[in-house]
Amino acid sequence: MKLKSITHFSALIVSIAMAGGSVDAEVKLPAIISDHMVLQADAEVPIWGVASPGEAISVSFGEATATTTAGADGRWETRLPKLKSGQANSLMIRGSNVVTIKDVLVGEVWLGSGQSNMAMAVNRVQNSEQEYAAAKFPQIRMFTVSNGAARTAQADCQGEWVVCSPETVARFSATAYFFGRELHRELGVPVGLINSSVGGTPIESWISPEAQAASPELKAFFASEAKADGEFDATQAKAKFASDMATWEEAAKKAKAASKAVPKKPEDPLVVRERKGNVGGLFNGKIAPLVKYRIRGGLWYQGEANSTPAKANFYQYQLPLLIKDWRTRWGYDFPIAWVQLPNFGGPGRDWPTVREAMLKTLAVPNTGMAIAIDIGEEKDIHPKNKQEVGRRLALWALGEVYGKSGPTSGPLPAGHESRADAIVVRFKHAQGGLVAKGGELRGFEIADKSGKWSAAAARIEGDSIIVSSSAVTAPTAARYAWSNYPDSNLFNGAGLPASPFRTDGGK
């Protein structure tokens, strides 16, 4: 598979090492350390780069300073002491030359990653024109990683920090922006957002290949993906694509002449392959270059590409592994939250299983989930209400990370018990009480001893739901919103929806 070439920063390191230190090199910084950046407050901040081997390096930000010496390979790294939120200054790096990074703020830094719904920009959301006009937030900045996948872990990436304004916000990741806007408004501090996402990509592209190879739960999955990668014939794929394109062009011509809909254009398999990066490719190209950058936490919006029946069941192992892998690379257990897959009516997918995997992953400490089962779109896998997605992620962060009062989640199942004629499900995050929005509770089902599911009646009793059916005399399990596009309406008093769930765990 042909991938993009290694970055300038990586090439510079290689050239220094090959020169054995005999060639002087100016101080160089990775792309993410650049004008308009936001540094994380209340934590030591790594600053790194390359220079001549043995070169003395000093870094200063106002009165905060740090020094180090470049190693034999030209690499250097140092850490600024903890900085207070709201500071603004230039970052100065001095070696044989002086590099000045201008308009640097100190605040809260969050990494957003995933596939197309994280990549989806503000220019595609509902009320986008109003959002442009309102985007006067110069203390919100976004760095978008623009390079692609790689075969090996990269030292640098491509991108630049962009200051939020009515002229620039259209290109921002919508989910990350609306999340950051809520934080900025509520905390009153600068917010830096890093967007590293690619449409149509599976989670296995975003976890390091080493972590996946070492996972016993993913052994079979990893082996099959590696086998498929090895068997891919680029020449054959290219020839087939050319044939498919010729067929499509003829069909499109006839459709246009008959004033009919043009059939879907074939995708170039080589382009798709490069974009997805296979196992670990996007981690290597788009996450590895970021791991030294100090962040407060992470946001994840992905799962659509893993919702096929062949892949869905592995997600319960993959999402926790991604969290563990990233935290290990960064060196600390930063908080991370994800968006549970919303309601969608597309065929050939198993969204309930992926949603359940996301629910189960809340067992990992310091994590959260924005439930979106009510704000999807039946015929569009890219729902346009990203404002609410960002707000729900921010509610979690404000409450769980920043200690603000208020709801942080919709209702989550917290245990159940079987009665002679009903299943009783208890809930946490029922702030303001459980609510049936828009009439009687809908979306509940109940199973008999044979495992047959039937539609069920449900009623609220305090922080519990009583699920029953006259057709089921000895129920064994209950489930809620268990379809790709469910008709469900359980909320809490704060207006947040309940997560889909099942009490039998898939047995």
Short mmCIF file of C-alpha atoms in Angstrom, two decimals:
data_model
loop_
_atom_site.label_atom_id
_atom_site.label_comp_id
_atom_site.label_asym_id
_atom_site.label_seq_id
_atom_site.Cartn_x
_atom_site.Cartn_y
_atom_site.Cartn_z
CA MET A 1 0.00 0.00 0.00
CA LYS A 2 1.39 3.33 -1.00
CA LEU A 3 1.20 5.85 1.83
CA LYS A 4 2.19 9.47 2.14
CA SER A 5 5.87 10.08 2.61
CA ILE A 6 7.29 10.71 6.06
CA THR A 7 7.12 14.26 7.25
CA HIS A 8 9.77 16.93 7.03
CA PHE A 9 10.32 16.71 10.78
CA SER A 10 10.97 12.95 10.63
CA ALA A 11 13.20 13.35 7.60
CA LEU A 12 15.21 15.99 9.47
CA ILE A 13 15.80 13.62 12.39
CA VAL A 14 16.94 10.90 9.99
CA SER A 15 19.32 13.25 8.19
CA ILE A 16 20.88 14.40 11.47
CA ALA A 17 21.38 10.84 12.63
CA MET A 18 22.92 9.81 9.32
CA ALA A 19 25.28 12.76 9.43
CA GLY A 20 26.56 11.57 12.80
CA GLY A 21 26.26 15.07 14.20
CA SER A 22 28.79 16.54 11.78
CA VAL A 23 26.33 18.94 10.17
CA ASP A 24 24.93 21.89 12.13
CA ALA A 25 21.15 22.10 12.18
CA GLU A 26 18.95 24.98 13.22
CA VAL A 27 16.40 24.43 15.96
CA LYS A 28 13.25 22.99 14.40
CA LEU A 29 9.87 22.42 16.01
CA PRO A 30 7.00 20.07 15.19
CA ALA A 31 4.00 21.57 13.42
CA ILE A 32 1.81 21.57 16.49
CA ILE A 33 4.21 23.92 18.33
CA SER A 34 3.39 26.96 16.24
CA ASP A 35 1.73 30.38 16.21
CA HIS A 36 -1.68 30.66 17.96
CA MET A 37 -1.20 27.45 19.95
CA VAL A 38 -2.86 26.83 23.31
CA LEU A 39 -0.80 25.34 26.13
CA GLN A 40 -2.46 23.25 28.82
CA ALA A 41 -2.86 25.05 32.13
CA ASP A 42 -1.90 23.68 35.55
CA ALA A 43 0.47 21.02 34.19
CA GLU A 44 4.08 20.79 33.11
CA VAL A 45 4.15 21.45 29.37
CA PRO A 46 6.51 19.47 27.10
CA ILE A 47 8.28 21.42 24.37
CA TRP A 48 10.42 19.44 21.93
CA GLY A 49 12.16 19.50 18.59
CA VAL A 50 15.46 18.84 16.83
CA ALA A 51 18.75 20.71 16.63
CA SER A 52 22.45 19.96 16.26
CA PRO A 53 23.62 17.10 18.49
CA GLY A 54 24.79 18.49 21.83
CA GLU A 55 23.29 21.92 21.21
CA ALA A 56 22.12 23.82 24.30
CA ILE A 57 18.43 24.73 24.12
CA SER A 58 16.50 27.20 26.26
CA VAL A 59 12.74 27.69 26.24
CA SER A 60 10.86 30.60 27.77
CA PHE A 61 7.25 31.71 28.07
CA GLY A 62 7.11 34.93 30.00
CA GLU A 63 8.89 34.23 33.27
CA ALA A 64 8.66 30.45 32.88
CA THR A 65 11.88 28.93 31.55
CA ALA A 66 13.41 25.52 30.90
CA THR A 67 16.69 24.29 29.43
CA THR A 68 18.03 21.09 27.91
CA THR A 69 20.64 19.73 25.51
CA ALA A 70 20.01 17.98 22.20
CA GLY A 71 20.96 14.33 22.18
CA ALA A 72 23.32 12.54 19.83
CA ASP A 73 20.48 12.14 17.33
CA GLY A 74 19.58 15.83 17.51
CA ARG A 75 16.35 15.27 19.44
CA TRP A 76 15.61 17.41 22.48
CA GLU A 77 12.74 17.81 24.90
CA THR A 78 12.12 19.91 27.98
CA ARG A 79 9.16 20.94 30.11
CA LEU A 80 7.92 24.33 31.11
CA PRO A 81 6.69 24.55 34.73
CA LYS A 82 2.96 24.75 35.40
CA LEU A 83 1.33 27.75 33.75
CA LYS A 84 -1.76 29.63 34.92
CA SER A 85 -4.82 29.69 32.71
CA GLY A 86 -5.39 32.91 30.80
CA GLN A 87 -1.73 33.79 30.27
CA ALA A 88 -0.78 35.08 26.84
CA ASN A 89 2.73 35.54 25.51
CA SER A 90 5.23 34.46 22.89
CA LEU A 91 7.08 31.16 23.25
CA MET A 92 10.82 31.61 22.68
CA ILE A 93 13.14 28.72 21.80
CA ARG A 94 16.84 29.56 21.65
CA GLY A 95 19.67 27.46 20.33
CA SER A 96 22.02 28.37 17.49
CA ASN A 97 19.02 30.26 16.21
CA VAL A 98 15.95 31.77 17.89
CA VAL A 99 12.43 30.59 17.08
CA THR A 100 9.54 32.77 18.21
CA ILE A 101 6.06 31.26 18.45
CA LYS A 102 3.57 34.12 18.58
CA ASP A 103 0.14 34.60 20.13
CA VAL A 104 0.33 31.67 22.53
CA LEU A 105 -2.43 31.23 25.13
CA VAL A 106 -2.73 29.05 28.23
CA GLY A 107 -6.00 27.23 28.81
CA GLU A 108 -7.71 23.89 28.24
CA VAL A 109 -6.58 21.55 25.44
CA TRP A 110 -8.70 18.67 24.12
CA LEU A 111 -8.04 16.13 21.39
CA GLY A 112 -10.97 15.10 19.17
CA SER A 113 -10.65 12.03 16.97
CA GLY A 114 -12.67 9.45 15.07
CA GLN A 115 -14.28 9.19 11.66
CA SER A 116 -16.56 11.38 9.56
CA ASN A 117 -18.89 12.59 12.30
CA MET A 118 -15.90 14.03 14.17
CA ALA A 119 -14.40 15.31 10.93
CA MET A 120 -17.72 16.87 9.85
CA ALA A 121 -17.20 20.62 9.73
CA VAL A 122 -19.36 23.50 10.92
CA ASN A 123 -20.26 24.28 7.29
CA ARG A 124 -22.43 21.13 7.21
CA VAL A 125 -24.41 21.55 10.43
CA GLN A 126 -27.88 22.93 10.95
CA ASN A 127 -28.08 26.73 11.07
CA SER A 128 -24.50 27.02 9.81
CA GLU A 129 -24.87 30.64 8.66
CA GLN A 130 -25.95 31.71 12.14
CA GLU A 131 -23.04 29.76 13.62
CA TYR A 132 -20.57 31.59 11.38
CA ALA A 133 -21.87 34.97 12.47
CA ALA A 134 -21.71 34.04 16.17
CA ALA A 135 -18.21 32.55 16.06
CA LYS A 136 -16.39 35.52 17.56
CA PHE A 137 -14.18 33.57 19.95
CA PRO A 138 -10.53 34.51 19.42
CA GLN A 139 -9.56 32.49 22.50
CA ILE A 140 -10.77 29.27 20.85
CA ARG A 141 -8.20 27.75 18.48
CA MET A 142 -8.18 24.54 16.47
CA PHE A 143 -5.31 22.50 15.06
CA THR A 144 -6.43 20.08 12.33
CA VAL A 145 -4.05 17.23 11.49
CA SER A 146 -4.08 17.14 7.70
CA ASN A 147 -1.69 14.33 6.76
CA GLY A 148 -2.76 10.71 6.42
CA ALA A 149 -1.84 7.21 7.48
CA ALA A 150 1.68 5.83 7.78
CA ARG A 151 3.36 2.44 8.00
CA THR A 152 5.46 3.47 11.00
CA ALA A 153 4.92 5.89 13.88
CA GLN A 154 5.71 9.43 12.78
CA ALA A 155 7.47 12.16 14.75
CA ASP A 156 5.54 15.00 13.15
CA CYS A 157 2.34 15.80 11.31
CA GLN A 158 0.97 18.54 9.09
CA GLY A 159 -1.38 21.27 10.25
CA GLU A 160 -1.63 24.72 11.80
CA TRP A 161 -3.44 26.41 14.67
CA VAL A 162 -6.37 28.53 13.46
CA VAL A 163 -8.02 31.25 15.54
CA CYS A 164 -11.81 30.96 15.69
CA SER A 165 -13.67 33.70 13.82
CA PRO A 166 -16.70 34.03 11.52
CA GLU A 167 -14.27 33.66 8.61
CA THR A 168 -12.51 30.51 9.84
CA VAL A 169 -15.04 28.45 11.84
CA ALA A 170 -16.63 26.82 8.79
CA ARG A 171 -13.66 24.44 8.53
CA PHE A 172 -13.59 23.50 12.23
CA SER A 173 -14.68 20.05 13.40
CA ALA A 174 -18.26 20.81 14.47
CA THR A 175 -18.41 18.37 17.40
CA ALA A 176 -15.09 19.57 18.80
CA TYR A 177 -15.96 23.24 18.25
CA PHE A 178 -19.36 23.13 19.96
CA PHE A 179 -17.79 21.21 22.84
CA GLY A 180 -15.01 23.78 23.13
CA ARG A 181 -17.44 26.68 22.88
CA GLU A 182 -19.37 25.40 25.89
CA LEU A 183 -16.16 25.03 27.90
CA HIS A 184 -15.01 28.50 26.92
CA ARG A 185 -18.32 30.06 27.92
CA GLU A 186 -18.62 28.20 31.21
CA LEU A 187 -15.00 28.30 32.35
CA GLY A 188 -14.02 31.64 30.86
CA VAL A 189 -10.62 30.35 29.70
CA PRO A 190 -8.90 29.81 26.34
CA VAL A 191 -9.61 26.47 24.67
CA GLY A 192 -7.36 24.63 22.25
CA LEU A 193 -8.88 21.86 20.15
CA ILE A 194 -6.90 19.28 18.17
CA ASN A 195 -8.86 17.55 15.41
CA SER A 196 -7.32 14.31 14.15
CA SER A 197 -10.06 12.44 12.29
CA VAL A 198 -10.74 10.78 8.94
CA GLY A 199 -14.07 9.82 7.41
CA GLY A 200 -14.96 6.19 6.82
CA THR A 201 -12.23 4.79 9.05
CA PRO A 202 -12.48 1.86 11.50
CA ILE A 203 -11.25 1.93 15.08
CA GLU A 204 -8.47 -0.56 14.31
CA SER A 205 -6.78 2.12 12.22
CA TRP A 206 -6.53 4.37 15.29
CA ILE A 207 -4.94 1.97 17.80
CA SER A 208 -1.22 1.22 17.64
CA PRO A 209 -0.52 -2.05 15.83
CA GLU A 210 1.63 -3.18 18.76
CA ALA A 211 -1.27 -2.88 21.21
CA GLN A 212 -3.62 -4.75 18.91
CA ALA A 213 -1.15 -7.55 18.23
CA ALA A 214 -0.74 -8.06 22.00
CA SER A 215 -4.49 -8.23 22.71
CA PRO A 216 -5.72 -11.81 23.26
CA GLU A 217 -9.33 -10.75 22.60
CA LEU A 218 -8.33 -9.34 19.21
CA LYS A 219 -5.96 -12.11 18.15
CA ALA A 220 -8.32 -13.56 15.55
CA PHE A 221 -9.42 -10.12 14.35
CA PHE A 222 -5.84 -8.84 14.06
CA ALA A 223 -4.73 -11.97 12.20
CA SER A 224 -7.57 -11.71 9.67
CA GLU A 225 -6.89 -8.04 9.02
CA ALA A 226 -3.17 -8.66 8.62
CA LYS A 227 -3.89 -11.54 6.23
CA ALA A 228 -6.20 -9.38 4.13
CA ASP A 229 -3.55 -6.67 4.05
CA GLY A 230 -0.91 -9.12 2.83
CA GLU A 231 -3.18 -10.57 0.17
CA PHE A 232 -4.25 -7.22 -1.27
CA ASP A 233 -3.20 -7.01 -4.93
CA ALA A 234 -2.86 -3.36 -5.90
CA THR A 235 -2.44 -4.10 -9.61
CA GLN A 236 -5.55 -6.26 -9.71
CA ALA A 237 -7.54 -3.72 -7.70
CA LYS A 238 -6.46 -0.91 -10.02
CA ALA A 239 -7.51 -2.89 -13.10
CA LYS A 240 -10.89 -3.77 -11.62
CA PHE A 241 -11.49 -0.14 -10.68
CA ALA A 242 -10.74 0.96 -14.23
CA SER A 243 -13.27 -1.60 -15.52
CA ASP A 244 -15.87 -0.52 -12.96
CA MET A 245 -15.37 3.12 -13.89
CA ALA A 246 -15.88 2.38 -17.59
CA THR A 247 -19.11 0.56 -16.77
CA TRP A 248 -20.25 3.38 -14.51
CA GLU A 249 -19.49 6.09 -17.06
CA GLU A 250 -21.64 4.31 -19.62
CA ALA A 251 -24.47 3.82 -17.11
CA ALA A 252 -24.23 7.45 -15.97
CA LYS A 253 -24.41 8.65 -19.58
CA LYS A 254 -27.57 6.63 -20.22
CA ALA A 255 -29.14 7.76 -16.94
CA LYS A 256 -28.56 11.42 -17.73
CA ALA A 257 -29.99 11.00 -21.22
CA ALA A 258 -33.10 9.40 -19.73
CA SER A 259 -33.32 12.03 -16.95
CA LYS A 260 -32.85 9.32 -14.35
CA ALA A 261 -30.74 9.23 -11.21
CA VAL A 262 -27.06 8.60 -11.87
CA PRO A 263 -25.80 5.43 -10.13
CA LYS A 264 -23.25 5.73 -7.36
CA LYS A 265 -19.72 6.25 -8.63
CA PRO A 266 -17.24 3.47 -7.75
CA GLU A 267 -14.58 4.28 -5.17
CA ASP A 268 -10.92 3.83 -5.99
CA PRO A 269 -9.82 0.97 -3.67
CA LEU A 270 -6.28 2.33 -3.51
CA VAL A 271 -7.54 5.71 -2.31
CA VAL A 272 -9.85 4.05 0.23
CA ARG A 273 -7.02 1.84 1.44
CA GLU A 274 -4.68 4.77 1.92
CA ARG A 275 -7.33 6.76 3.78
CA LYS A 276 -8.18 3.95 6.18
CA GLY A 277 -4.57 3.08 6.84
CA ASN A 278 -5.34 -0.53 7.81
CA VAL A 279 -4.38 -1.75 11.27
CA GLY A 280 -2.68 1.09 13.15
CA GLY A 281 -2.00 3.24 10.11
CA LEU A 282 -3.87 6.30 11.32
CA PHE A 283 -2.42 5.95 14.80
CA ASN A 284 1.03 6.02 13.21
CA GLY A 285 0.33 9.00 10.99
CA LYS A 286 -2.13 11.12 12.95
CA ILE A 287 -1.92 10.23 16.67
CA ALA A 288 1.73 9.29 17.31
CA PRO A 289 2.96 12.81 16.38
CA LEU A 290 0.69 14.31 19.07
CA VAL A 291 1.52 12.17 22.11
CA LYS A 292 4.01 14.58 23.63
CA TYR A 293 1.56 17.47 23.48
CA ARG A 294 -0.05 18.05 26.87
CA ILE A 295 -3.84 17.71 26.72
CA ARG A 296 -6.56 17.85 29.35
CA GLY A 297 -8.58 15.07 27.74
CA GLY A 298 -9.91 13.35 24.65
CA LEU A 299 -13.13 13.06 22.64
CA TRP A 300 -14.00 10.13 20.38
CA TYR A 301 -16.76 9.98 17.74
CA GLN A 302 -16.53 6.77 15.73
CA GLY A 303 -18.08 3.34 15.42
CA GLU A 304 -20.06 3.54 12.21
CA ALA A 305 -17.32 1.74 10.26
CA ASN A 306 -17.29 -1.05 12.86
CA SER A 307 -21.05 -1.61 12.89
CA THR A 308 -21.08 -4.39 10.30
CA PRO A 309 -22.11 -7.76 11.77
CA ALA A 310 -18.61 -9.16 11.21
CA LYS A 311 -16.96 -6.40 13.23
CA ALA A 312 -19.48 -5.14 15.79
CA ASN A 313 -18.79 -7.67 18.54
CA PHE A 314 -15.08 -6.79 18.65
CA TYR A 315 -15.81 -3.17 19.58
CA GLN A 316 -16.24 -4.08 23.26
CA TYR A 317 -12.52 -4.91 23.29
CA GLN A 318 -11.32 -2.26 20.86
CA LEU A 319 -12.64 0.88 22.53
CA PRO A 320 -11.13 0.07 25.96
CA LEU A 321 -7.89 -0.87 24.20
CA LEU A 322 -7.77 2.47 22.37
CA ILE A 323 -8.19 4.29 25.68
CA LYS A 324 -5.50 2.22 27.38
CA ASP A 325 -3.12 2.54 24.44
CA TRP A 326 -3.48 6.31 24.15
CA ARG A 327 -3.17 6.87 27.88
CA THR A 328 -0.05 4.71 27.97
CA ARG A 329 1.50 6.70 25.12
CA TRP A 330 0.72 10.04 26.76
CA GLY A 331 1.92 8.78 30.11
CA TYR A 332 -1.14 9.71 32.20
CA ASP A 333 -4.78 8.66 32.47
CA PHE A 334 -6.42 11.67 30.89
CA PRO A 335 -10.25 11.76 30.86
CA ILE A 336 -11.90 10.68 27.64
CA ALA A 337 -15.52 10.62 26.45
CA TRP A 338 -17.18 9.36 23.31
CA VAL A 339 -20.41 9.84 21.41
CA GLN A 340 -22.63 6.77 21.48
CA LEU A 341 -23.87 5.98 17.98
CA PRO A 342 -27.13 7.83 17.29
CA ASN A 343 -30.30 6.47 15.74
CA PHE A 344 -29.87 5.64 12.04
CA GLY A 345 -31.95 3.59 9.62
CA GLY A 346 -29.25 2.30 7.27
CA PRO A 347 -29.42 -1.42 6.39
CA GLY A 348 -26.74 -4.06 6.93
CA ARG A 349 -25.50 -2.68 10.26
CA ASP A 350 -25.55 -3.77 13.88
CA TRP A 351 -25.58 -0.46 15.72
CA PRO A 352 -27.08 -1.83 18.97
CA THR A 353 -24.04 -4.05 19.58
CA VAL A 354 -21.63 -1.14 19.08
CA ARG A 355 -23.76 1.09 21.33
CA GLU A 356 -23.67 -1.64 23.99
CA ALA A 357 -19.88 -1.84 23.70
CA MET A 358 -19.71 1.90 24.29
CA LEU A 359 -21.98 1.56 27.33
CA LYS A 360 -19.82 -1.24 28.75
CA THR A 361 -16.67 0.82 28.29
CA LEU A 362 -17.93 3.28 30.91
CA ALA A 363 -16.51 0.74 33.37
CA VAL A 364 -13.10 2.16 32.48
CA PRO A 365 -12.29 4.87 35.06
CA ASN A 366 -12.41 8.55 34.14
CA THR A 367 -14.57 8.11 31.04
CA GLY A 368 -17.90 9.43 29.84
CA MET A 369 -20.43 9.09 27.04
CA ALA A 370 -22.74 11.48 25.24
CA ILE A 371 -25.93 9.57 24.45
CA ALA A 372 -27.30 10.58 21.03
CA ILE A 373 -30.11 8.08 20.42
CA ASP A 374 -32.60 10.93 19.92
CA ILE A 375 -30.67 13.25 17.59
CA GLY A 376 -29.71 11.02 14.68
CA GLU A 377 -31.36 11.01 11.26
CA GLU A 378 -33.00 7.98 9.71
CA LYS A 379 -31.54 8.50 6.23
CA ASP A 380 -28.36 10.43 6.96
CA ILE A 381 -25.41 8.84 8.72
CA HIS A 382 -24.13 12.37 9.36
CA PRO A 383 -26.78 14.04 11.55
CA LYS A 384 -26.64 17.80 11.42
CA ASN A 385 -27.38 18.64 15.05
CA LYS A 386 -23.77 18.67 16.18
CA GLN A 387 -24.51 21.57 18.53
CA GLU A 388 -26.30 19.20 20.90
CA VAL A 389 -23.62 16.53 20.55
CA GLY A 390 -20.97 19.03 21.59
CA ARG A 391 -23.13 20.32 24.43
CA ARG A 392 -23.67 16.85 25.87
CA LEU A 393 -19.96 16.09 25.77
CA ALA A 394 -19.34 19.41 27.49
CA LEU A 395 -21.88 18.64 30.23
CA TRP A 396 -19.84 15.56 31.08
CA ALA A 397 -16.54 17.47 31.04
CA LEU A 398 -17.86 20.38 33.08
CA GLY A 399 -19.22 18.07 35.75
CA GLU A 400 -16.72 15.21 35.86
CA VAL A 401 -13.50 16.95 34.84
CA TYR A 402 -14.01 20.51 36.08
CA GLY A 403 -16.23 19.86 39.09
CA LYS A 404 -19.19 21.99 38.06
CA SER A 405 -22.66 21.10 39.30
CA GLY A 406 -25.27 19.80 36.90
CA PRO A 407 -26.20 16.70 34.90
CA THR A 408 -23.39 14.82 33.13
CA SER A 409 -25.28 12.01 31.40
CA GLY A 410 -28.65 10.65 30.44
CA PRO A 411 -30.05 7.72 32.44
CA LEU A 412 -27.81 4.63 32.54
CA PRO A 413 -28.87 1.15 33.71
CA ALA A 414 -27.54 0.43 37.21
CA GLY A 415 -28.79 -3.09 37.82
CA HIS A 416 -31.98 -5.10 37.51
CA GLU A 417 -34.02 -7.79 39.19
CA SER A 418 -36.55 -10.31 37.96
CA ARG A 419 -40.02 -10.56 39.41
CA ALA A 420 -42.62 -13.19 38.68
CA ASP A 421 -44.18 -11.12 35.93
CA ALA A 422 -41.76 -8.22 35.30
CA ILE A 423 -38.18 -7.04 35.03
CA VAL A 424 -37.25 -4.06 37.21
CA VAL A 425 -34.39 -1.91 35.90
CA ARG A 426 -32.71 0.66 38.14
CA PHE A 427 -31.06 3.77 36.74
CA LYS A 428 -28.38 6.22 37.71
CA HIS A 429 -28.14 9.76 36.28
CA ALA A 430 -31.89 10.20 36.77
CA GLN A 431 -31.54 13.87 37.78
CA GLY A 432 -34.94 15.47 37.99
CA GLY A 433 -36.58 12.06 37.80
CA LEU A 434 -37.16 9.68 34.92
CA VAL A 435 -39.42 11.08 32.21
CA ALA A 436 -41.43 9.57 29.36
CA LYS A 437 -41.07 12.23 26.70
CA GLY A 438 -44.13 12.69 24.53
CA GLY A 439 -46.53 10.13 26.02
CA GLU A 440 -46.27 6.60 27.39
CA LEU A 441 -42.88 4.91 27.54
CA ARG A 442 -41.86 3.35 24.24
CA GLY A 443 -38.98 1.19 23.09
CA PHE A 444 -39.03 -1.56 25.75
CA GLU A 445 -39.10 -5.28 25.02
CA ILE A 446 -39.18 -8.36 27.23
CA ALA A 447 -37.99 -11.94 26.68
CA ASP A 448 -39.51 -15.25 27.77
CA LYS A 449 -37.66 -18.42 28.78
CA SER A 450 -37.12 -19.41 25.14
CA GLY A 451 -35.42 -16.09 24.41
CA LYS A 452 -38.27 -14.78 22.27
CA TRP A 453 -38.65 -11.01 22.49
CA SER A 454 -42.01 -9.25 22.68
CA ALA A 455 -43.02 -5.61 22.87
CA ALA A 456 -43.47 -4.60 26.50
CA ALA A 457 -45.29 -2.07 28.61
CA ALA A 458 -43.12 0.03 30.90
CA ARG A 459 -43.84 2.37 33.76
CA ILE A 460 -41.73 4.65 35.92
CA GLU A 461 -41.39 3.91 39.62
CA GLY A 462 -38.95 6.33 41.23
CA ASP A 463 -35.55 5.77 39.62
CA SER A 464 -36.63 2.41 38.19
CA ILE A 465 -38.60 1.15 35.21
CA ILE A 466 -41.01 -1.78 35.56
CA VAL A 467 -41.09 -3.75 32.30
CA SER A 468 -43.81 -6.33 31.66
CA SER A 469 -46.05 -7.92 29.06
CA SER A 470 -49.30 -9.88 29.33
CA ALA A 471 -47.88 -12.22 26.69
CA VAL A 472 -44.85 -13.13 28.84
CA THR A 473 -45.61 -14.83 32.15
CA ALA A 474 -42.05 -15.58 33.31
CA PRO A 475 -39.77 -12.92 31.85
CA THR A 476 -36.02 -13.49 31.75
CA ALA A 477 -34.66 -10.24 30.30
CA ALA A 478 -35.56 -6.74 29.14
CA ARG A 479 -34.06 -4.43 26.59
CA TYR A 480 -34.57 -0.86 25.46
CA ALA A 481 -34.08 0.96 22.14
CA TRP A 482 -32.56 -2.20 20.69
CA SER A 483 -32.61 -1.45 16.97
CA ASN A 484 -30.71 0.74 14.56
CA TYR A 485 -33.47 3.36 14.51
CA PRO A 486 -35.58 2.80 17.64
CA ASP A 487 -38.79 4.52 18.70
CA SER A 488 -37.79 5.30 22.28
CA ASN A 489 -38.50 8.13 24.70
CA LEU A 490 -36.94 7.63 28.15
CA PHE A 491 -35.20 10.77 29.44
CA ASN A 492 -34.20 12.30 32.74
CA GLY A 493 -35.50 15.58 34.11
CA ALA A 494 -32.52 17.39 32.60
CA GLY A 495 -33.72 16.48 29.10
CA LEU A 496 -31.00 13.91 28.40
CA PRO A 497 -31.96 10.56 26.81
CA ALA A 498 -31.37 7.13 28.31
CA SER A 499 -28.85 4.79 26.77
CA PRO A 500 -30.02 1.73 24.89
CA PHE A 501 -29.32 -1.44 26.89
CA ARG A 502 -30.21 -5.07 27.46
CA THR A 503 -30.20 -6.93 30.74
CA ASP A 504 -29.11 -10.31 29.38
CA GLY A 505 -25.73 -9.15 28.07
CA GLY A 506 -26.32 -10.86 24.77
CA LYS A 507 -26.81 -14.34 26.25
#
